[in-house]
Amino acid sequence: MRRHRNVKIVATLGPASSSSQMIRALFEAGADVFRLNMSHGSHEDHRARYDAIRAIEAETGRPIAVLADLQGPKLRVGQFAAGPHDLTEGESFRFDLSPEPGTASRVQLPHPEIFAALVEGAELLVNDGKIRLKVVSCGPDHADCTVTVGGQISDRKGVNVPDVVLPLAALSDKDRADLEFACELGVDWLALSFVQRPEDVEEAKVLARGRAAILSKIEKPAAVRAFDEILKVSDGIMVARGDLGVELPVHSVPPIQKRLVRLCRSAAKPVIVATQMLESMIESPMPTRAEVSDVANAIYEGADAVMLSAESAAGSYPVEAVTTMDSVARSVEADPNYRSIIEAARKASLSSVPDAIVTAAREIAETTDVAAICVFTQSGQTVSLVGRERPRVPIMALSPEDRVLRRLCLTWGTHGVATPRLSRFKEAVVNATRAARKFGFADETRKVVVMAGVPFNVAGSTNILRIAPCDERLIYASDPE
């Protein structure tokens, strides 16, 4: 029988991974989801990568998810007249709206929304937090600051404002154009950057019109504070630790990550842990031990997916990075402690018939010798509930809906299988056992749990559970009709 990996791997495509051959190599190394970073590259670049992914999907018969990551509004200083300047701790520095080139004492910050939200005592971070300034006084067109951590400031460096909720839309004009392009292209997930409040997510959902699921990136302190409300309106979450570690004390990020992963699992919504997971592999064929531990910890915590960014998009060793992530995941999941940790974090949830059925399916898998849990689904919701249970056997999602199977590529433990539209439960049982044998999850000596809803082809109707033999002769002998 094949050895199943539960956690999913997201690989970002870029200059180092644009060819069909390289994308195929990343898929074969273990990538389940491909990320298109809309901050870089043209629409034509992304279309070519998308077409290559779908060609691999058609050839292999395995669903592959595509995630388009929207850039979000980027806050940057203007340009300097005489090149970079060194800011020294304790000196004064001004940000303002004037388009005049910057000097050693001031620079343009062309974002009036920032000045509208700033208050005395707020902190401004420049260049990923390498430079820190505290606001002494401010108005609608300026902020006078004191440098608290010095460093070199230069043209177009990014600015973070961690202490206030900025009156900025999460979607810029570029993001709106990219969103429409990505939806027309057929992507499965849209990652929304710079989320601060649930209204940001709801705006994106209106524009997407159900064509893609919305993944909220948690990278702002405001998003952490409003996480419960953001989670309710999101289809999935990305713990984007880059900006989160800039705007919050870096030591606070691990407990935040752990808390968000658990909340996502409880809500049966997929969560990706991202940023700098194997950063050294951009230039090295081997990761550091600390990076391996970081990936392993995210898997022990129960994350649905772990993500590669520059490692696969622009690094020298993209295939090795995916292979490393796959190896770490398989090693963790083979550890007996992994099951005890995952199961200790499980919370009982029996508020509906599907909840009760998926709990029963997981308990059957724990107490009997079944090979897989096979779920027929129209919307993917029941599969997500099974994934929340973190069962000890693979989850097979069977659906006639390609878009559902692709979205489920982010769900822990799930293997998607395309099926014809069915009208009878017996057909479902036969299809499930054939798929289990075809994909190497079972042979004729094993049994599987089959879940479905009657009437068929109606979302949210899961109401049947059966333990079925994988030997079709036994199915027909026990149920000749």
CSV table of C-alpha atoms in Angstrom, one decimal:
chain,number,residue,atom,x,y,z
A,1,MET,CA,0.0,0.0,0.0
A,2,ARG,CA,1.2,3.5,-0.7
A,3,ARG,CA,2.4,5.7,2.1
A,4,HIS,CA,0.2,8.7,2.5
A,5,ARG,CA,1.3,12.2,3.5
A,6,ASN,CA,-1.3,14.2,5.3
A,7,VAL,CA,0.1,17.8,5.4
A,8,LYS,CA,0.1,19.6,2.1
A,9,ILE,CA,3.0,21.4,0.4
A,10,VAL,CA,2.5,24.8,-1.3
A,11,ALA,CA,5.2,25.8,-3.8
A,12,THR,CA,5.5,29.3,-5.1
A,13,LEU,CA,6.3,29.6,-8.9
A,14,GLY,CA,8.7,32.2,-10.2
A,15,PRO,CA,11.8,32.7,-12.4
A,16,ALA,CA,13.4,29.5,-11.1
A,17,SER,CA,10.3,27.4,-11.7
A,18,SER,CA,8.5,28.7,-14.8
A,19,SER,CA,9.1,25.9,-17.2
A,20,SER,CA,6.7,23.0,-17.7
A,21,GLN,CA,9.5,20.6,-16.9
A,22,MET,CA,10.4,22.3,-13.6
A,23,ILE,CA,6.7,22.6,-12.5
A,24,ARG,CA,6.3,18.9,-13.3
A,25,ALA,CA,9.5,18.2,-11.2
A,26,LEU,CA,8.1,20.1,-8.3
A,27,PHE,CA,4.8,18.2,-8.5
A,28,GLU,CA,6.5,14.9,-8.6
A,29,ALA,CA,8.7,15.9,-5.6
A,30,GLY,CA,5.5,16.5,-3.6
A,31,ALA,CA,3.9,19.9,-4.3
A,32,ASP,CA,0.1,19.8,-3.9
A,33,VAL,CA,-0.6,23.5,-4.5
A,34,PHE,CA,1.1,26.0,-6.7
A,35,ARG,CA,1.2,29.7,-5.7
A,36,LEU,CA,1.2,32.5,-8.2
A,37,ASN,CA,2.6,35.6,-6.6
A,38,MET,CA,0.8,38.6,-8.2
A,39,SER,CA,3.5,40.9,-6.7
A,40,HIS,CA,5.9,39.7,-9.4
A,41,GLY,CA,5.5,38.8,-13.1
A,42,SER,CA,3.0,39.8,-15.8
A,43,HIS,CA,-0.4,38.3,-16.4
A,44,GLU,CA,1.1,36.5,-19.4
A,45,ASP,CA,3.7,34.9,-17.1
A,46,HIS,CA,1.0,33.7,-14.7
A,47,ARG,CA,-1.2,32.4,-17.5
A,48,ALA,CA,1.7,30.3,-18.9
A,49,ARG,CA,2.4,28.8,-15.5
A,50,TYR,CA,-1.3,28.1,-14.9
A,51,ASP,CA,-1.6,26.3,-18.3
A,52,ALA,CA,1.4,24.2,-17.5
A,53,ILE,CA,-0.2,23.2,-14.1
A,54,ARG,CA,-3.5,22.2,-15.8
A,55,ALA,CA,-1.6,20.2,-18.4
A,56,ILE,CA,0.1,18.2,-15.6
A,57,GLU,CA,-3.2,17.7,-13.9
A,58,ALA,CA,-4.8,16.3,-17.0
A,59,GLU,CA,-1.9,14.0,-17.7
A,60,THR,CA,-1.7,12.6,-14.2
A,61,GLY,CA,-5.4,12.5,-13.3
A,62,ARG,CA,-4.7,14.2,-9.9
A,63,PRO,CA,-6.3,17.5,-8.9
A,64,ILE,CA,-3.9,20.3,-8.4
A,65,ALA,CA,-4.8,23.6,-6.6
A,66,VAL,CA,-3.6,27.0,-7.9
A,67,LEU,CA,-3.4,29.9,-5.4
A,68,ALA,CA,-3.1,33.5,-6.6
A,69,ASP,CA,-1.6,35.7,-3.9
A,70,LEU,CA,-2.7,39.3,-4.3
A,71,GLN,CA,0.0,42.0,-3.5
A,72,GLY,CA,-2.1,44.3,-1.3
A,73,PRO,CA,-1.3,47.9,-0.8
A,74,LYS,CA,2.4,48.5,-0.4
A,75,LEU,CA,3.4,51.4,1.8
A,76,ARG,CA,6.8,52.9,0.7
A,77,VAL,CA,8.8,56.1,1.2
A,78,GLY,CA,9.7,58.3,-1.7
A,79,GLN,CA,13.1,58.8,-3.3
A,80,PHE,CA,16.2,60.6,-1.9
A,81,ALA,CA,18.1,63.4,-3.7
A,82,ALA,CA,21.6,62.2,-2.7
A,83,GLY,CA,21.2,58.5,-2.3
A,84,PRO,CA,20.9,56.5,1.0
A,85,HIS,CA,21.2,58.2,4.4
A,86,ASP,CA,22.2,56.8,7.8
A,87,LEU,CA,19.7,57.5,10.5
A,88,THR,CA,21.1,57.6,14.1
A,89,GLU,CA,19.3,56.7,17.3
A,90,GLY,CA,18.0,59.8,19.0
A,91,GLU,CA,17.9,62.1,16.0
A,92,SER,CA,14.8,63.6,14.5
A,93,PHE,CA,13.3,62.7,11.1
A,94,ARG,CA,10.2,63.8,9.3
A,95,PHE,CA,7.8,62.0,6.9
A,96,ASP,CA,5.5,64.2,4.8
A,97,LEU,CA,3.5,64.4,1.6
A,98,SER,CA,5.8,66.7,-0.2
A,99,PRO,CA,7.0,65.2,-3.5
A,100,GLU,CA,10.4,66.9,-3.1
A,101,PRO,CA,13.3,64.4,-3.1
A,102,GLY,CA,14.3,63.3,0.4
A,103,THR,CA,17.2,64.6,2.5
A,104,ALA,CA,19.0,63.5,5.7
A,105,SER,CA,16.1,64.9,7.7
A,106,ARG,CA,12.9,64.1,5.8
A,107,VAL,CA,11.4,62.1,3.0
A,108,GLN,CA,8.0,61.8,1.3
A,109,LEU,CA,5.5,59.2,2.5
A,110,PRO,CA,2.8,59.4,-0.2
A,111,HIS,CA,0.1,57.9,1.9
A,112,PRO,CA,-2.2,60.5,3.5
A,113,GLU,CA,-4.2,57.6,5.0
A,114,ILE,CA,-1.2,56.9,7.3
A,115,PHE,CA,-1.1,60.5,8.6
A,116,ALA,CA,-4.9,60.4,9.2
A,117,ALA,CA,-4.5,57.4,11.5
A,118,LEU,CA,-1.2,58.2,13.3
A,119,VAL,CA,-1.2,59.3,16.9
A,120,GLU,CA,1.6,60.6,19.2
A,121,GLY,CA,3.6,57.7,20.4
A,122,ALA,CA,2.9,55.4,17.4
A,123,GLU,CA,5.8,53.5,15.9
A,124,LEU,CA,6.9,53.5,12.2
A,125,LEU,CA,9.0,50.7,10.9
A,126,VAL,CA,11.1,51.1,7.8
A,127,ASN,CA,12.9,48.4,5.7
A,128,ASP,CA,11.3,45.3,7.4
A,129,GLY,CA,11.7,46.8,10.8
A,130,LYS,CA,15.5,47.4,10.6
A,131,ILE,CA,14.8,51.1,11.3
A,132,ARG,CA,12.3,52.1,14.0
A,133,LEU,CA,10.9,55.6,14.7
A,134,LYS,CA,8.5,56.9,17.3
A,135,VAL,CA,6.0,59.7,16.4
A,136,VAL,CA,6.5,62.8,18.5
A,137,SER,CA,3.9,65.0,16.7
A,138,CYS,CA,1.8,64.6,13.6
A,139,GLY,CA,-0.8,66.2,11.4
A,140,PRO,CA,-2.8,65.5,8.3
A,141,ASP,CA,0.3,65.9,6.1
A,142,HIS,CA,3.3,65.1,8.2
A,143,ALA,CA,4.8,63.1,11.1
A,144,ASP,CA,7.8,64.3,13.2
A,145,CYS,CA,9.6,61.3,14.7
A,146,THR,CA,12.5,60.3,16.8
A,147,VAL,CA,14.8,57.5,15.6
A,148,THR,CA,14.7,54.7,18.2
A,149,VAL,CA,16.7,52.1,16.1
A,150,GLY,CA,19.0,53.5,13.5
A,151,GLY,CA,20.0,52.2,10.1
A,152,GLN,CA,20.3,53.1,6.4
A,153,ILE,CA,17.2,54.5,4.7
A,154,SER,CA,17.0,54.6,0.9
A,155,ASP,CA,14.6,54.9,-2.0
A,156,ARG,CA,11.3,53.1,-1.9
A,157,LYS,CA,11.8,51.2,1.3
A,158,GLY,CA,8.7,49.7,2.8
A,159,VAL,CA,6.9,51.1,5.8
A,160,ASN,CA,5.0,49.3,8.5
A,161,VAL,CA,2.6,50.9,11.0
A,162,PRO,CA,1.9,48.2,13.6
A,163,ASP,CA,0.1,50.3,16.3
A,164,VAL,CA,-3.0,51.5,14.4
A,165,VAL,CA,-5.6,50.2,12.1
A,166,LEU,CA,-5.0,52.0,8.8
A,167,PRO,CA,-8.0,53.3,6.8
A,168,LEU,CA,-6.7,51.5,3.8
A,169,ALA,CA,-8.6,49.1,1.6
A,170,ALA,CA,-7.1,45.6,1.5
A,171,LEU,CA,-7.5,45.7,-2.3
A,172,SER,CA,-5.7,48.3,-4.4
A,173,ASP,CA,-6.6,49.0,-8.0
A,174,LYS,CA,-3.8,46.6,-9.0
A,175,ASP,CA,-5.3,43.9,-6.7
A,176,ARG,CA,-8.8,44.4,-8.2
A,177,ALA,CA,-7.4,43.9,-11.7
A,178,ASP,CA,-5.3,40.9,-10.6
A,179,LEU,CA,-8.3,39.4,-8.8
A,180,GLU,CA,-10.5,39.5,-11.9
A,181,PHE,CA,-7.7,38.1,-14.0
A,182,ALA,CA,-7.1,35.3,-11.6
A,183,CYS,CA,-10.8,34.4,-11.4
A,184,GLU,CA,-11.2,34.4,-15.1
A,185,LEU,CA,-8.1,32.2,-15.4
A,186,GLY,CA,-9.7,29.7,-13.1
A,187,VAL,CA,-7.5,29.8,-9.9
A,188,ASP,CA,-8.9,27.9,-6.9
A,189,TRP,CA,-7.8,30.1,-4.1
A,190,LEU,CA,-7.2,33.9,-3.7
A,191,ALA,CA,-4.8,34.9,-0.9
A,192,LEU,CA,-5.7,38.4,0.4
A,193,SER,CA,-2.8,40.5,1.7
A,194,PHE,CA,-2.9,43.2,4.4
A,195,VAL,CA,-6.2,42.0,6.0
A,196,GLN,CA,-7.0,44.1,9.0
A,197,ARG,CA,-10.8,43.5,9.5
A,198,PRO,CA,-13.5,41.1,8.4
A,199,GLU,CA,-14.9,43.7,6.0
A,200,ASP,CA,-11.7,43.4,3.9
A,201,VAL,CA,-12.5,39.7,3.3
A,202,GLU,CA,-16.1,40.4,2.6
A,203,GLU,CA,-15.1,42.9,-0.1
A,204,ALA,CA,-12.9,40.3,-1.8
A,205,LYS,CA,-15.7,37.7,-1.7
A,206,VAL,CA,-18.1,40.0,-3.4
A,207,LEU,CA,-15.6,40.6,-6.2
A,208,ALA,CA,-14.8,36.9,-6.5
A,209,ARG,CA,-18.4,35.9,-6.8
A,210,GLY,CA,-17.7,32.3,-5.7
A,211,ARG,CA,-15.2,31.7,-8.5
A,212,ALA,CA,-12.4,31.2,-6.0
A,213,ALA,CA,-12.2,30.6,-2.3
A,214,ILE,CA,-10.7,33.4,-0.2
A,215,LEU,CA,-7.6,32.8,2.0
A,216,SER,CA,-6.9,35.6,4.5
A,217,LYS,CA,-3.2,36.3,5.2
A,218,ILE,CA,-2.6,37.1,8.8
A,219,GLU,CA,0.3,39.5,8.8
A,220,LYS,CA,-0.9,42.6,10.8
A,221,PRO,CA,-1.4,43.0,14.6
A,222,ALA,CA,-5.0,44.2,13.8
A,223,ALA,CA,-5.7,40.9,12.0
A,224,VAL,CA,-4.5,39.0,15.1
A,225,ARG,CA,-6.8,41.0,17.3
A,226,ALA,CA,-9.8,40.6,15.0
A,227,PHE,CA,-9.0,37.0,14.1
A,228,ASP,CA,-12.2,35.3,15.3
A,229,GLU,CA,-14.3,37.6,13.1
A,230,ILE,CA,-11.9,37.3,10.1
A,231,LEU,CA,-11.9,33.5,10.4
A,232,LYS,CA,-15.7,33.4,10.3
A,233,VAL,CA,-15.8,35.1,6.8
A,234,SER,CA,-12.7,33.4,5.4
A,235,ASP,CA,-12.5,30.1,3.5
A,236,GLY,CA,-8.9,29.6,4.8
A,237,ILE,CA,-6.0,31.3,6.5
A,238,MET,CA,-2.4,31.8,5.9
A,239,VAL,CA,-0.1,32.6,8.9
A,240,ALA,CA,2.2,35.0,7.0
A,241,ARG,CA,5.0,35.3,9.5
A,242,GLY,CA,7.2,37.7,7.6
A,243,ASP,CA,5.3,41.0,8.3
A,244,LEU,CA,3.9,39.5,11.5
A,245,GLY,CA,7.4,39.2,12.8
A,246,VAL,CA,8.2,42.8,11.8
A,247,GLU,CA,5.2,44.4,13.3
A,248,LEU,CA,5.0,42.3,16.5
A,249,PRO,CA,7.9,41.2,18.8
A,250,VAL,CA,9.4,38.3,17.1
A,251,HIS,CA,9.1,36.1,20.2
A,252,SER,CA,5.3,36.5,20.1
A,253,VAL,CA,4.9,34.9,16.7
A,254,PRO,CA,5.3,31.2,17.7
A,255,PRO,CA,2.4,31.3,20.3
A,256,ILE,CA,0.3,33.3,17.8
A,257,GLN,CA,1.0,30.7,15.1
A,258,LYS,CA,0.0,27.8,17.4
A,259,ARG,CA,-3.2,29.5,18.5
A,260,LEU,CA,-4.3,30.4,15.0
A,261,VAL,CA,-3.6,26.9,13.7
A,262,ARG,CA,-5.8,25.4,16.4
A,263,LEU,CA,-8.6,27.9,15.8
A,264,CYS,CA,-8.6,27.1,12.1
A,265,ARG,CA,-8.7,23.4,12.7
A,266,SER,CA,-11.6,23.8,15.1
A,267,ALA,CA,-13.5,25.8,12.4
A,268,ALA,CA,-12.6,23.1,9.8
A,269,LYS,CA,-10.9,25.6,7.6
A,270,PRO,CA,-7.5,25.0,6.1
A,271,VAL,CA,-4.5,26.9,7.4
A,272,ILE,CA,-1.1,27.4,5.8
A,273,VAL,CA,2.1,28.2,7.8
A,274,ALA,CA,4.3,30.4,5.6
A,275,THR,CA,7.5,32.5,5.3
A,276,GLN,CA,11.1,31.6,5.6
A,277,MET,CA,10.5,28.0,6.3
A,278,LEU,CA,13.6,26.8,4.4
A,279,GLU,CA,15.1,30.2,3.7
A,280,SER,CA,18.7,29.0,3.5
A,281,MET,CA,17.8,26.6,0.6
A,282,ILE,CA,17.5,29.7,-1.7
A,283,GLU,CA,21.3,29.3,-1.9
A,284,SER,CA,22.1,26.0,-0.3
A,285,PRO,CA,21.0,22.4,-1.3
A,286,MET,CA,20.7,21.6,2.5
A,287,PRO,CA,18.5,23.4,5.1
A,288,THR,CA,19.6,24.3,8.5
A,289,ARG,CA,18.6,22.2,11.5
A,290,ALA,CA,16.6,25.1,12.8
A,291,GLU,CA,14.6,25.4,9.6
A,292,VAL,CA,13.8,21.6,9.6
A,293,SER,CA,12.6,22.1,13.2
A,294,ASP,CA,10.4,25.0,12.1
A,295,VAL,CA,8.7,23.0,9.4
A,296,ALA,CA,8.3,20.0,11.8
A,297,ASN,CA,6.8,22.2,14.5
A,298,ALA,CA,4.1,23.5,12.1
A,299,ILE,CA,3.2,19.9,11.2
A,300,TYR,CA,3.1,18.8,14.8
A,301,GLU,CA,0.8,21.7,15.5
A,302,GLY,CA,-1.6,20.3,12.9
A,303,ALA,CA,-1.2,22.8,10.1
A,304,ASP,CA,-3.0,21.8,6.9
A,305,ALA,CA,-0.1,23.0,4.7
A,306,VAL,CA,3.4,24.4,4.8
A,307,MET,CA,4.6,26.8,2.1
A,308,LEU,CA,7.8,27.6,0.2
A,309,SER,CA,8.2,31.1,-1.1
A,310,ALA,CA,11.5,32.3,-2.6
A,311,GLU,CA,12.9,28.8,-2.0
A,312,SER,CA,11.0,27.5,-5.0
A,313,ALA,CA,10.3,30.7,-6.9
A,314,ALA,CA,13.8,32.2,-7.2
A,315,GLY,CA,16.2,29.8,-5.4
A,316,SER,CA,18.9,27.6,-6.8
A,317,TYR,CA,17.4,24.4,-5.5
A,318,PRO,CA,13.6,24.4,-5.9
A,319,VAL,CA,13.1,20.7,-6.3
A,320,GLU,CA,15.4,19.9,-3.3
A,321,ALA,CA,13.4,22.4,-1.2
A,322,VAL,CA,10.1,20.5,-2.0
A,323,THR,CA,11.8,17.2,-1.5
A,324,THR,CA,13.1,18.3,1.9
A,325,MET,CA,9.7,19.5,3.0
A,326,ASP,CA,8.2,16.2,1.9
A,327,SER,CA,10.8,14.2,3.8
A,328,VAL,CA,10.3,16.3,7.0
A,329,ALA,CA,6.5,15.8,6.8
A,330,ARG,CA,6.8,12.0,6.3
A,331,SER,CA,9.2,11.8,9.2
A,332,VAL,CA,7.0,13.7,11.5
A,333,GLU,CA,3.9,11.8,10.6
A,334,ALA,CA,5.7,8.5,11.2
A,335,ASP,CA,6.5,9.6,14.7
A,336,PRO,CA,4.2,7.9,17.3
A,337,ASN,CA,4.2,11.2,19.3
A,338,TYR,CA,2.7,12.9,16.3
A,339,ARG,CA,-0.6,11.1,16.7
A,340,SER,CA,-0.8,11.7,20.4
A,341,ILE,CA,-0.2,15.5,19.9
A,342,ILE,CA,-2.7,15.8,17.1
A,343,GLU,CA,-5.4,13.8,18.9
A,344,ALA,CA,-4.8,15.8,22.2
A,345,ALA,CA,-5.7,19.0,20.3
A,346,ARG,CA,-9.0,17.6,19.0
A,347,LYS,CA,-12.2,19.3,20.2
A,348,ALA,CA,-15.6,17.5,20.2
A,349,SER,CA,-18.1,19.1,17.9
A,350,LEU,CA,-21.5,17.4,17.5
A,351,SER,CA,-23.8,20.2,16.5
A,352,SER,CA,-25.1,18.6,13.3
A,353,VAL,CA,-25.8,15.3,11.5
A,354,PRO,CA,-22.6,15.6,9.4
A,355,ASP,CA,-20.6,16.4,12.6
A,356,ALA,CA,-21.9,13.2,14.1
A,357,ILE,CA,-21.2,11.1,11.0
A,358,VAL,CA,-17.6,12.3,10.6
A,359,THR,CA,-16.9,11.7,14.3
A,360,ALA,CA,-18.3,8.2,13.9
A,361,ALA,CA,-16.2,7.6,10.8
A,362,ARG,CA,-13.0,8.7,12.6
A,363,GLU,CA,-13.8,6.5,15.6
A,364,ILE,CA,-14.4,3.5,13.3
A,365,ALA,CA,-11.0,4.2,11.6
A,366,GLU,CA,-9.4,4.2,15.1
A,367,THR,CA,-11.0,1.0,16.3
A,368,THR,CA,-11.2,-1.2,13.2
A,369,ASP,CA,-8.9,-2.2,10.3
A,370,VAL,CA,-10.3,0.1,7.6
A,371,ALA,CA,-8.0,1.4,4.9
A,372,ALA,CA,-9.5,4.9,4.2
A,373,ILE,CA,-12.5,7.2,4.7
A,374,CYS,CA,-14.2,7.8,1.3
A,375,VAL,CA,-16.4,10.9,1.2
A,376,PHE,CA,-18.8,11.7,-1.7
A,377,THR,CA,-19.1,15.5,-1.8
A,378,GLN,CA,-20.7,18.3,-3.8
A,379,SER,CA,-19.3,21.3,-1.9
A,380,GLY,CA,-16.3,19.8,0.0
A,381,GLN,CA,-17.7,20.8,3.4
A,382,THR,CA,-18.1,17.2,4.8
A,383,VAL,CA,-14.5,16.5,3.7
A,384,SER,CA,-13.3,19.5,5.6
A,385,LEU,CA,-15.1,18.2,8.7
A,386,VAL,CA,-13.4,14.8,8.3
A,387,GLY,CA,-10.1,16.6,8.0
A,388,ARG,CA,-10.8,18.5,11.2
A,389,GLU,CA,-10.9,15.1,13.0
A,390,ARG,CA,-7.4,14.3,11.7
A,391,PRO,CA,-8.2,10.5,11.2
A,392,ARG,CA,-5.5,7.9,11.2
A,393,VAL,CA,-6.3,6.8,7.7
A,394,PRO,CA,-6.3,8.7,4.4
A,395,ILE,CA,-9.4,10.7,3.4
A,396,MET,CA,-10.6,10.2,-0.2
A,397,ALA,CA,-12.7,13.0,-1.5
A,398,LEU,CA,-14.9,11.8,-4.4
A,399,SER,CA,-16.7,14.4,-6.5
A,400,PRO,CA,-17.8,15.2,-10.0
A,401,GLU,CA,-16.9,18.9,-9.4
A,402,ASP,CA,-13.3,19.6,-10.4
A,403,ARG,CA,-13.3,23.0,-8.6
A,404,VAL,CA,-14.2,21.3,-5.3
A,405,LEU,CA,-11.5,18.7,-5.7
A,406,ARG,CA,-8.9,21.3,-6.4
A,407,ARG,CA,-9.9,23.5,-3.4
A,408,LEU,CA,-9.6,20.4,-1.2
A,409,CYS,CA,-5.9,20.1,-2.2
A,410,LEU,CA,-5.3,22.4,0.8
A,411,THR,CA,-7.2,20.2,3.3
A,412,TRP,CA,-5.2,17.9,5.6
A,413,GLY,CA,-5.1,14.3,4.7
A,414,THR,CA,-7.3,14.6,1.6
A,415,HIS,CA,-6.8,12.8,-1.8
A,416,GLY,CA,-9.2,14.0,-4.5
A,417,VAL,CA,-10.8,11.6,-7.0
A,418,ALA,CA,-13.0,12.7,-9.9
A,419,THR,CA,-16.2,10.6,-10.2
A,420,PRO,CA,-19.2,10.6,-12.6
A,421,ARG,CA,-22.5,11.9,-11.2
A,422,LEU,CA,-24.2,9.1,-9.3
A,423,SER,CA,-27.8,8.5,-8.4
A,424,ARG,CA,-27.6,5.4,-6.0
A,425,PHE,CA,-25.6,4.7,-2.9
A,426,LYS,CA,-24.5,1.3,-4.2
A,427,GLU,CA,-22.9,3.0,-7.1
A,428,ALA,CA,-21.0,5.2,-4.7
A,429,VAL,CA,-19.8,2.2,-2.7
A,430,VAL,CA,-18.5,0.5,-5.8
A,431,ASN,CA,-16.8,3.7,-7.1
A,432,ALA,CA,-15.2,4.3,-3.7
A,433,THR,CA,-13.7,0.8,-3.4
A,434,ARG,CA,-12.4,1.0,-7.0
A,435,ALA,CA,-10.7,4.3,-6.3
A,436,ALA,CA,-9.2,3.0,-3.1
A,437,ARG,CA,-7.7,0.1,-5.1
A,438,LYS,CA,-6.6,2.2,-8.1
A,439,PHE,CA,-4.7,4.8,-6.0
A,440,GLY,CA,-3.1,2.2,-3.8
A,441,PHE,CA,-4.9,2.9,-0.5
A,442,ALA,CA,-6.4,-0.6,-0.2
A,443,ASP,CA,-6.5,-4.0,-1.9
A,444,GLU,CA,-9.4,-6.5,-2.1
A,445,THR,CA,-8.7,-7.8,1.4
A,446,ARG,CA,-9.4,-4.4,3.1
A,447,LYS,CA,-12.5,-2.4,4.0
A,448,VAL,CA,-13.2,1.3,3.7
A,449,VAL,CA,-15.7,3.7,5.3
A,450,VAL,CA,-18.0,5.2,2.7
A,451,MET,CA,-19.9,8.5,3.4
A,452,ALA,CA,-22.5,10.1,1.2
A,453,GLY,CA,-25.8,12.0,1.2
A,454,VAL,CA,-29.2,10.9,-0.1
A,455,PRO,CA,-30.5,12.4,-2.3
A,456,PHE,CA,-27.3,12.5,-4.3
A,457,ASN,CA,-25.8,15.7,-5.9
A,458,VAL,CA,-27.2,17.9,-3.1
A,459,ALA,CA,-24.7,19.9,-1.1
A,460,GLY,CA,-24.9,19.5,2.7
A,461,SER,CA,-26.9,16.3,2.7
A,462,THR,CA,-24.4,13.8,4.2
A,463,ASN,CA,-26.5,11.3,6.1
A,464,ILE,CA,-25.2,7.7,5.3
A,465,LEU,CA,-22.1,5.8,6.6
A,466,ARG,CA,-21.2,2.3,5.5
A,467,ILE,CA,-18.3,0.0,6.1
A,468,ALA,CA,-17.7,-1.7,2.7
A,469,PRO,CA,-15.4,-4.5,1.5
A,470,CYS,CA,-13.0,-3.6,-1.3
A,471,ASP,CA,-13.8,-6.9,-3.0
A,472,GLU,CA,-16.7,-6.0,-5.4
A,473,ARG,CA,-17.9,-9.6,-5.3
A,474,LEU,CA,-18.7,-9.2,-1.6
A,475,ILE,CA,-20.6,-5.9,-2.3
A,476,TYR,CA,-22.8,-7.5,-4.9
A,477,ALA,CA,-23.3,-10.6,-2.8
A,478,SER,CA,-24.5,-8.6,0.2
A,479,ASP,CA,-26.6,-6.2,-1.9
A,480,PRO,CA,-27.6,-7.8,-5.2
A,481,GLU,CA,-29.8,-4.9,-6.1
